[in-house]
Coordinates of C-alpha atoms and ligand atoms in Angstrom, one line a residue:
M1 CA 0.0 0.0 0.0
R2 CA 1.1 3.6 -0.6
L3 CA 1.0 5.5 2.7
T4 CA 1.1 9.2 3.2
E5 CA 3.8 10.7 5.4
E6 CA 1.3 11.1 8.2
E7 CA 0.3 7.4 7.9
E8 CA 4.0 6.3 7.8
R9 CA 4.6 8.2 11.0
M10 CA 1.5 6.6 12.6
L11 CA 2.6 3.1 11.6
K12 CA 6.1 3.6 12.9
G13 CA 4.8 4.6 16.4
G14 CA 5.3 8.4 16.1
D15 CA 1.7 8.9 17.4
G16 CA 1.9 6.4 20.2
Y17 CA 1.5 2.7 20.8
V18 CA -2.3 2.3 20.3
T19 CA -2.2 4.2 17.0
M20 CA 0.8 2.0 15.8
K21 CA -1.1 -1.2 16.6
C22 CA -4.2 0.1 14.8
M23 CA -2.2 1.0 11.8
E24 CA -0.5 -2.4 11.7
Y25 CA -4.0 -3.9 11.6
L26 CA -5.3 -1.6 8.9
V27 CA -2.2 -2.0 6.7
E28 CA -2.3 -5.8 6.9
Y29 CA -6.1 -5.8 6.3
G30 CA -5.7 -3.4 3.4
E31 CA -2.9 -5.4 1.8
K32 CA -4.8 -8.7 2.1
A33 CA -7.9 -7.0 0.5
G34 CA -5.9 -5.6 -2.4
A35 CA -6.3 -1.9 -1.4
E36 CA -3.6 0.5 -2.7
R37 CA -4.2 3.2 -0.1
L38 CA -6.1 4.2 3.0
V39 CA -8.9 6.7 2.9
N40 CA -9.9 9.2 5.6
I41 CA -13.4 8.4 7.0
D42 CA -15.9 11.0 8.1
G43 CA -17.5 8.8 10.8
I44 CA -17.8 5.2 11.9
V45 CA -21.2 3.7 12.2
D46 CA -20.6 1.3 14.2
I47 CA -18.2 -0.7 16.3
R48 CA -19.4 -3.6 18.4
P49 CA -18.2 -3.2 22.0
G50 CA -16.4 -6.3 23.0
F51 CA -17.0 -7.8 19.6
T52 CA -15.1 -6.2 16.7
G53 CA -13.6 -4.0 19.4
V54 CA -10.1 -4.2 20.8
E55 CA -10.4 -7.6 22.5
L56 CA -10.7 -9.6 19.3
F57 CA -8.1 -7.9 17.0
F58 CA -5.7 -6.3 19.4
S59 CA -4.9 -8.5 22.3
E60 CA -1.9 -6.2 22.9
I61 CA -4.2 -3.2 23.7
N62 CA -6.1 -3.0 27.0
I63 CA -9.3 -1.0 26.7
N64 CA -8.9 -0.1 30.4
D65 CA -5.3 1.1 30.0
P66 CA -5.0 4.4 31.8
Q67 CA -3.0 5.6 28.8
L68 CA -6.3 5.8 27.0
Y69 CA -7.9 8.1 29.6
G70 CA -8.7 11.5 28.2
K71 CA -8.3 10.3 24.6
H72 CA -11.1 10.0 22.1
F73 CA -12.0 8.4 18.9
K74 CA -11.0 10.5 15.9
V75 CA -14.4 10.5 14.2
P76 CA -18.0 10.3 15.3
T77 CA -18.5 6.7 16.5
Y78 CA -21.6 4.8 17.3
T79 CA -22.0 1.4 18.8
N80 CA -23.9 -1.7 17.5
K81 CA -25.4 -4.1 20.1
P82 CA -22.7 -5.5 22.4
G83 CA -21.2 -9.0 22.3
P84 CA -21.4 -11.1 24.4
S85 CA -25.0 -10.2 24.1
F86 CA -27.4 -9.0 26.8
C87 CA -30.5 -6.8 26.9
I88 CA -29.9 -3.1 27.7
D89 CA -33.5 -2.3 28.8
G90 CA -36.4 -4.4 29.8
W91 CA -34.1 -7.1 31.2
E92 CA -36.0 -7.2 34.6
D93 CA -38.8 -8.9 32.7
L94 CA -36.6 -11.7 31.2
F95 CA -35.1 -14.8 32.8
P96 CA -31.8 -15.8 34.4
P97 CA -29.1 -14.7 33.9
L98 CA -30.5 -11.8 31.8
N99 CA -32.7 -10.6 34.7
D100 CA -30.0 -10.8 37.4
P101 CA -29.1 -7.2 38.5
E102 CA -25.5 -8.2 39.1
F103 CA -25.1 -9.8 35.7
H104 CA -26.6 -6.7 34.1
H105 CA -24.5 -4.3 36.0
K106 CA -21.3 -6.2 35.1
M107 CA -22.2 -6.3 31.4
M108 CA -23.0 -2.5 31.4
E109 CA -19.7 -1.8 33.2
G110 CA -17.9 -3.6 30.3
L111 CA -19.2 -1.0 27.9
K112 CA -18.1 2.1 29.8
P113 CA -14.5 2.3 28.5
Y114 CA -16.0 2.7 25.0
W115 CA -18.1 5.6 26.2
R116 CA -15.1 7.2 27.7
L117 CA -13.4 7.1 24.3
G118 CA -16.5 8.8 22.8
A119 CA -18.4 5.9 21.3
V120 CA -22.1 6.9 21.5
P121 CA -24.1 4.0 23.1
T122 CA -26.7 3.5 20.4
L123 CA -26.3 -0.3 21.1
T124 CA -28.5 -1.5 18.3
C125 CA -28.5 -3.0 14.9
D126 CA -30.5 -0.1 13.5
Y127 CA -28.3 2.6 15.0
Y128 CA -28.8 4.7 11.9
L129 CA -32.4 5.4 12.7
V130 CA -31.6 7.0 16.1
S131 CA -28.1 8.5 15.9
S132 CA -27.3 12.0 14.8
Y133 CA -24.8 10.9 12.2
N134 CA -26.1 10.0 8.7
P135 CA -23.3 10.2 6.1
T136 CA -24.0 12.3 3.0
V137 CA -23.4 11.4 -0.7
G138 CA -19.7 10.5 -1.3
Q139 CA -18.6 10.5 2.4
H140 CA -16.5 7.5 3.5
C141 CA -17.3 5.6 6.7
S142 CA -16.9 2.1 8.2
C143 CA -19.7 -0.1 9.5
T144 CA -20.7 -3.6 10.5
E145 CA -24.3 -4.6 10.2
S146 CA -26.2 -6.4 7.4
S147 CA -29.1 -3.9 7.0
L148 CA -26.8 -0.9 7.6
I149 CA -24.3 -1.6 4.7
P150 CA -26.9 -1.1 1.9
W151 CA -28.4 1.8 3.9
I152 CA -25.1 3.6 3.8
N153 CA -24.1 2.7 0.3
A154 CA -27.5 2.8 -1.5
I155 CA -29.8 5.0 0.5
C156 CA -27.3 7.6 1.7
G157 CA -24.9 7.3 -1.3
A158 CA -22.0 7.2 1.2
R159 CA -19.3 4.6 1.1
T160 CA -18.6 1.6 3.3
N161 CA -17.4 -2.0 3.5
Y162 CA -18.3 -4.3 6.3
D163 CA -15.4 -3.4 8.5
G164 CA -16.2 -1.1 11.4
S165 CA -13.6 -1.6 14.1
F166 CA -11.7 0.1 17.0
A167 CA -8.8 0.7 14.6
S168 CA -10.8 2.8 12.1
A169 CA -12.6 4.7 14.9
W170 CA -9.2 5.4 16.5
T171 CA -7.3 6.5 13.4
G172 CA -10.1 7.8 11.2
K173 CA -8.8 5.7 8.3
I174 CA -9.9 2.6 6.4
P175 CA -8.4 0.7 3.4
A176 CA -9.8 2.0 0.1
F177 CA -11.2 -0.9 -1.8
D178 CA -14.5 -2.3 -3.0
M179 CA -17.4 0.1 -2.1
H180 CA -15.0 3.0 -1.5
L181 CA -14.1 3.1 -5.3
D182 CA -16.3 4.6 -7.9
E183 CA -16.0 1.7 -10.4
N184 CA -17.3 -0.9 -8.0
R185 CA -20.5 1.0 -7.2
L186 CA -21.9 0.7 -10.7
A187 CA -24.7 -1.8 -11.3
T188 CA -24.0 -4.8 -13.5
R189 CA -27.5 -6.4 -13.4
H190 CA -31.0 -5.2 -13.7
I191 CA -33.8 -6.4 -11.4
I192 CA -37.3 -5.8 -12.5
C193 CA -39.9 -6.2 -9.7
E194 CA -43.2 -7.3 -11.3
A195 CA -44.7 -8.3 -7.9
E196 CA -46.7 -5.5 -6.3
L197 CA -45.1 -5.0 -2.9
R198 CA -48.0 -4.2 -0.6
N199 CA -46.7 -4.5 3.0
D200 CA -43.6 -4.8 5.2
M201 CA -43.5 -8.6 4.7
D202 CA -43.4 -8.2 0.9
Y203 CA -40.3 -6.0 1.1
D204 CA -38.8 -8.5 3.5
L205 CA -39.4 -11.4 1.0
F206 CA -38.3 -9.3 -2.0
G207 CA -35.0 -8.4 -0.4
W208 CA -34.3 -12.1 0.2
A209 CA -35.2 -13.0 -3.4
V210 CA -32.9 -10.3 -4.8
G211 CA -30.1 -11.4 -2.4
E212 CA -30.4 -15.0 -3.6
A213 CA -30.3 -13.9 -7.2
M214 CA -27.5 -11.3 -6.9
E215 CA -25.0 -12.7 -4.3
L216 CA -22.2 -10.0 -4.5
E217 CA -23.3 -8.2 -7.6
V218 CA -24.6 -4.6 -7.6
P219 CA -28.1 -4.4 -9.1
V220 CA -30.2 -1.6 -10.4
I221 CA -33.7 -2.3 -9.3
T222 CA -37.0 -1.0 -10.8
G223 CA -40.6 -1.4 -9.9
I224 CA -40.5 -1.4 -6.1
G225 CA -42.9 1.5 -5.5
K226 CA -42.4 3.9 -2.6
P227 CA -41.2 1.9 0.4
T228 CA -41.4 3.3 3.9
T229 CA -38.4 3.6 6.2
S230 CA -39.3 0.3 7.9
Q231 CA -39.7 -1.4 4.5
I232 CA -36.3 -0.3 3.3
V233 CA -34.8 -1.5 6.6
K234 CA -36.4 -4.9 6.2
M235 CA -35.4 -5.2 2.6
N236 CA -31.8 -4.2 3.4
S237 CA -31.6 -6.8 6.1
T238 CA -32.7 -9.6 3.8
L239 CA -30.6 -8.5 0.9
N240 CA -27.8 -9.4 3.3
T241 CA -29.4 -12.6 4.6
G242 CA -30.6 -14.2 1.4
G243 CA -27.4 -13.0 -0.2
Q244 CA -24.7 -10.4 0.2
V245 CA -25.9 -7.3 -1.6
R246 CA -24.1 -4.3 -0.1
M247 CA -25.0 -1.8 -2.8
Y248 CA -27.9 -1.2 -5.2
H249 CA -29.5 1.6 -7.2
V250 CA -33.2 2.4 -7.4
P251 CA -33.6 5.4 -9.8
G252 CA -35.8 8.0 -8.1
L253 CA -35.0 6.7 -4.6
T254 CA -31.3 6.3 -4.2
P255 CA -29.1 9.3 -4.9
E256 CA -26.2 8.0 -7.0
A257 CA -28.0 7.4 -10.3
S258 CA -31.2 8.9 -11.5
T259 CA -31.7 6.5 -14.5
V260 CA -31.1 2.8 -15.2
E261 CA -28.5 3.8 -17.8
A262 CA -26.6 6.0 -15.3
A263 CA -26.7 3.2 -12.7
L264 CA -25.1 0.8 -15.3
G265 CA -22.5 3.4 -16.2
G266 CA -23.6 3.5 -19.8
K267 CA -23.0 -0.2 -20.2
K268 CA -25.5 -3.0 -21.0
A269 CA -26.7 -5.1 -18.0
V270 CA -25.1 -8.5 -17.9
D271 CA -28.7 -9.8 -17.5
T272 CA -32.2 -8.9 -16.4
V273 CA -33.9 -10.8 -13.5
V274 CA -37.7 -10.5 -13.2
I275 CA -39.1 -11.0 -9.7
K276 CA -42.7 -12.1 -9.6
R277 CA -45.2 -12.8 -6.9
G278 CA -44.4 -16.5 -7.2
D279 CA -40.7 -15.8 -6.3
L280 CA -41.8 -14.1 -3.1
R281 CA -44.0 -17.1 -2.4
K282 CA -41.0 -19.4 -2.8
V283 CA -39.1 -17.5 -0.1
Y284 CA -42.1 -17.4 2.1
D285 CA -42.5 -21.2 1.9
K286 CA -38.8 -21.6 2.7
L287 CA -39.2 -19.7 6.0
Q288 CA -41.9 -22.0 7.4
Y289 CA -40.1 -24.4 9.6
A290 CA -43.1 -25.4 11.7
G291 CA -45.9 -28.0 11.5
G292 CA -48.3 -27.8 14.4
E293 CA -50.7 -25.1 15.4
N294 CA -49.4 -24.2 18.8
V295 CA -47.0 -21.3 19.3
D296 CA -45.1 -20.8 22.6
F297 CA -43.0 -17.7 21.7
V298 CA -43.5 -14.7 19.4
Y299 CA -40.5 -12.5 18.6
L300 CA -40.9 -9.1 17.0
G301 CA -38.1 -6.7 16.2
C302 CA -35.4 -7.8 13.7
P303 CA -33.9 -5.4 12.8
H304 CA -34.8 -3.8 16.1
Y305 CA -38.3 -2.2 15.8
T306 CA -38.6 1.4 14.9
M307 CA -41.0 3.6 16.9
N308 CA -43.7 3.2 14.3
E309 CA -43.4 -0.6 14.5
V310 CA -43.6 -0.6 18.3
Q311 CA -46.6 1.7 18.0
K312 CA -48.3 -0.7 15.5
A313 CA -47.7 -3.7 17.7
V314 CA -49.1 -1.8 20.7
Y315 CA -52.2 -0.8 18.9
L316 CA -52.8 -4.4 17.9
L317 CA -52.1 -5.6 21.4
E318 CA -54.0 -3.0 23.5
G319 CA -56.6 -4.5 25.9
K320 CA -55.7 -8.1 25.0
K321 CA -53.9 -10.9 27.0
C322 CA -51.2 -13.1 25.5
K323 CA -51.3 -16.9 25.8
A324 CA -47.8 -17.2 24.3
N325 CA -44.6 -15.4 25.4
L326 CA -44.1 -12.2 23.5
W327 CA -40.9 -10.2 23.1
I328 CA -40.8 -6.9 21.3
M329 CA -37.2 -5.8 20.8
T330 CA -36.2 -2.3 19.9
N331 CA -33.2 0.0 20.3
P332 CA -32.5 1.7 23.7
W333 CA -33.4 5.1 22.5
T334 CA -36.8 4.0 21.2
F335 CA -37.3 2.0 24.3
K336 CA -37.1 5.1 26.4
M337 CA -39.6 6.9 24.3
A338 CA -42.0 4.0 24.2
E339 CA -41.7 3.8 28.0
M340 CA -42.4 7.5 28.4
M341 CA -45.5 7.1 26.2
G342 CA -46.9 4.3 28.3
Y343 CA -46.3 1.6 25.6
R344 CA -44.2 -0.6 27.8
D345 CA -47.0 -0.7 30.3
I346 CA -49.5 -1.7 27.6
I347 CA -47.2 -4.5 26.4
R348 CA -46.6 -5.7 30.0
R349 CA -50.4 -5.6 30.8
A350 CA -50.9 -7.9 27.8
G351 CA -48.3 -10.2 29.3
G352 CA -45.5 -9.3 26.8
V353 CA -42.0 -7.9 27.2
L354 CA -40.5 -4.7 25.7
A355 CA -36.7 -4.9 25.7
S356 CA -33.8 -3.4 23.9
G357 CA -30.3 -4.1 22.6
S358 CA -30.4 -7.8 21.7
C359 CA -32.5 -10.6 20.2
P360 CA -32.8 -14.4 20.5
G361 CA -30.3 -14.9 17.6
M362 CA -27.7 -12.7 19.1
L363 CA -28.2 -14.1 22.6
G364 CA -27.4 -17.5 21.3
G365 CA -30.6 -19.3 20.4
E366 CA -32.6 -21.9 22.3
G367 CA -30.9 -21.4 25.7
F368 CA -31.9 -17.7 25.6
M369 CA -35.6 -18.0 24.8
P370 CA -38.4 -18.3 27.2
P371 CA -38.0 -21.8 28.9
N372 CA -39.6 -24.7 27.0
T373 CA -40.0 -22.9 23.7
K374 CA -40.7 -25.4 21.0
V375 CA -42.4 -23.3 18.4
M376 CA -41.6 -19.6 17.7
A377 CA -43.3 -17.1 15.4
T378 CA -41.6 -14.0 13.9
D379 CA -42.3 -11.3 11.3
S380 CA -38.6 -11.2 10.3
A381 CA -37.0 -13.4 7.7
K382 CA -33.6 -12.6 9.1
Q383 CA -34.4 -13.7 12.6
N384 CA -36.2 -16.8 11.3
Y385 CA -33.0 -17.7 9.3
Y386 CA -30.6 -17.2 12.2
I387 CA -32.7 -18.8 14.9
T388 CA -33.4 -22.0 12.9
G389 CA -29.7 -22.1 11.9
L390 CA -28.5 -21.6 15.4
N391 CA -30.7 -24.4 16.7
Y392 CA -30.0 -26.8 13.9
P393 CA -30.3 -29.8 14.3
S394 CA -32.4 -29.6 17.5
K395 CA -35.3 -28.5 15.3
L396 CA -36.8 -25.5 17.0
Q397 CA -39.9 -24.8 14.9
A398 CA -40.4 -21.3 13.5
W399 CA -43.4 -19.8 11.7
Y400 CA -42.9 -16.7 9.6
G401 CA -45.7 -14.2 8.8
T402 CA -47.0 -10.6 9.1
T403 CA -46.9 -8.6 12.3
E404 CA -50.6 -8.9 12.6
E405 CA -50.4 -12.7 12.3
C406 CA -47.7 -12.8 14.9
I407 CA -49.6 -10.7 17.4
E408 CA -52.7 -12.9 16.8
A409 CA -50.5 -15.9 17.5
A410 CA -49.2 -14.3 20.7
V411 CA -52.8 -13.7 21.9
T412 CA -54.3 -17.0 20.9
G413 CA -51.3 -19.3 21.2
K414 CA -52.1 -20.6 17.8
W415 CA -50.6 -20.0 14.3
K416 CA -53.2 -19.0 11.7
G417 CA -50.9 -17.2 9.3
Q418 CA -51.2 -18.0 5.6
W419 CA -50.0 -16.8 2.2
K420 CA -52.4 -14.2 0.9
Ligands
F3S1 FE1 -30.8 -7.0 15.1 FE2 -30.7 -9.4 16.1 FE3 -31.8 -9.0 13.8 S1 -29.3 -7.9 16.5 S2 -30.8 -7.4 12.8 S3 -32.5 -8.1 15.8 S4 -30.5 -10.7 14.2

């Protein structure tokens, strides 16, 4: 890699030990990735405390080292949910060890060194919906989260790979390859959506179908209507579950290309893929891993529910009583607002739990679900995929459907969802 004078100095230890270790990591990573240089980033959205933080990559750096006192990350930095995982809010309503005050206190203490360095504790997979940093067109940043990568690249028109880490937050630099370079952001294939996308579930399924068809290619997509924020978030999460789509263009919606021709850089598409209603049905069928009617546990909030989604669930739940366990997971900031508005009380009165900062998938699967869960229902294709994978081959059963069907299952303890 070609380094600037400043970067050479940082690499040789001229800016201190921690900077030197971070630069060693970034240069090695960049060389392995084929990057020719580093690029300055405008922000980092997100590091995962204790996860892709110092412990994993830099055993030589102690996050509690007094040398770090009074020092701060170089760029605005926000945190994803922590790992090892635990719930930030609502934990009192869960089960051991999650509801143990000592356990919770110890886990929260582990996050504080990151706060001292300036990482804002958004502590969620949808950090970008609640933080005050949304990169603008052409800005470079560094992130780690499936739904976030296409949000940054496609929706914001900013530039990121999947590589948020302590090193990039500390130095404000990242290797310039893949999505940081103009030529890799052009579309090569055209997706035409011929299915009318009518609700959140349709966008969830559509993202999966596109992910499966595209793998790592950049598509230009037409025919998806005018998705809401929640629908974009859902679609982005399944683009990176069914496949690995980190960038796409939707002329009229995403900022980098206003026409199909511009998205393709004036070239012809390698091919055109038409997604029809039958393709969504195929994904839907794939996500049904259950047989019987009984449901023990309903999980809502993957990616973590937005305020509008919490509100929708609360309206559906108000005045009812659940027969099955119900968790509604959100980010800590939305949790506080929902609590203030009395939504947590409504959910609790119905026998459900409002919590923040984690999910059954992140917590580790079966051992971290309400005891004796055999059949779960969820409105998220991503959670469904992770949870059945995590529990394989113990055969946890999982139903997938709309939010309305999931709330009905929580209230009746029965699954009545069906393809419409
Ligand atoms: Fe978030 Fe868990 Fe889904 S951390 S994106 S809710 S798998």
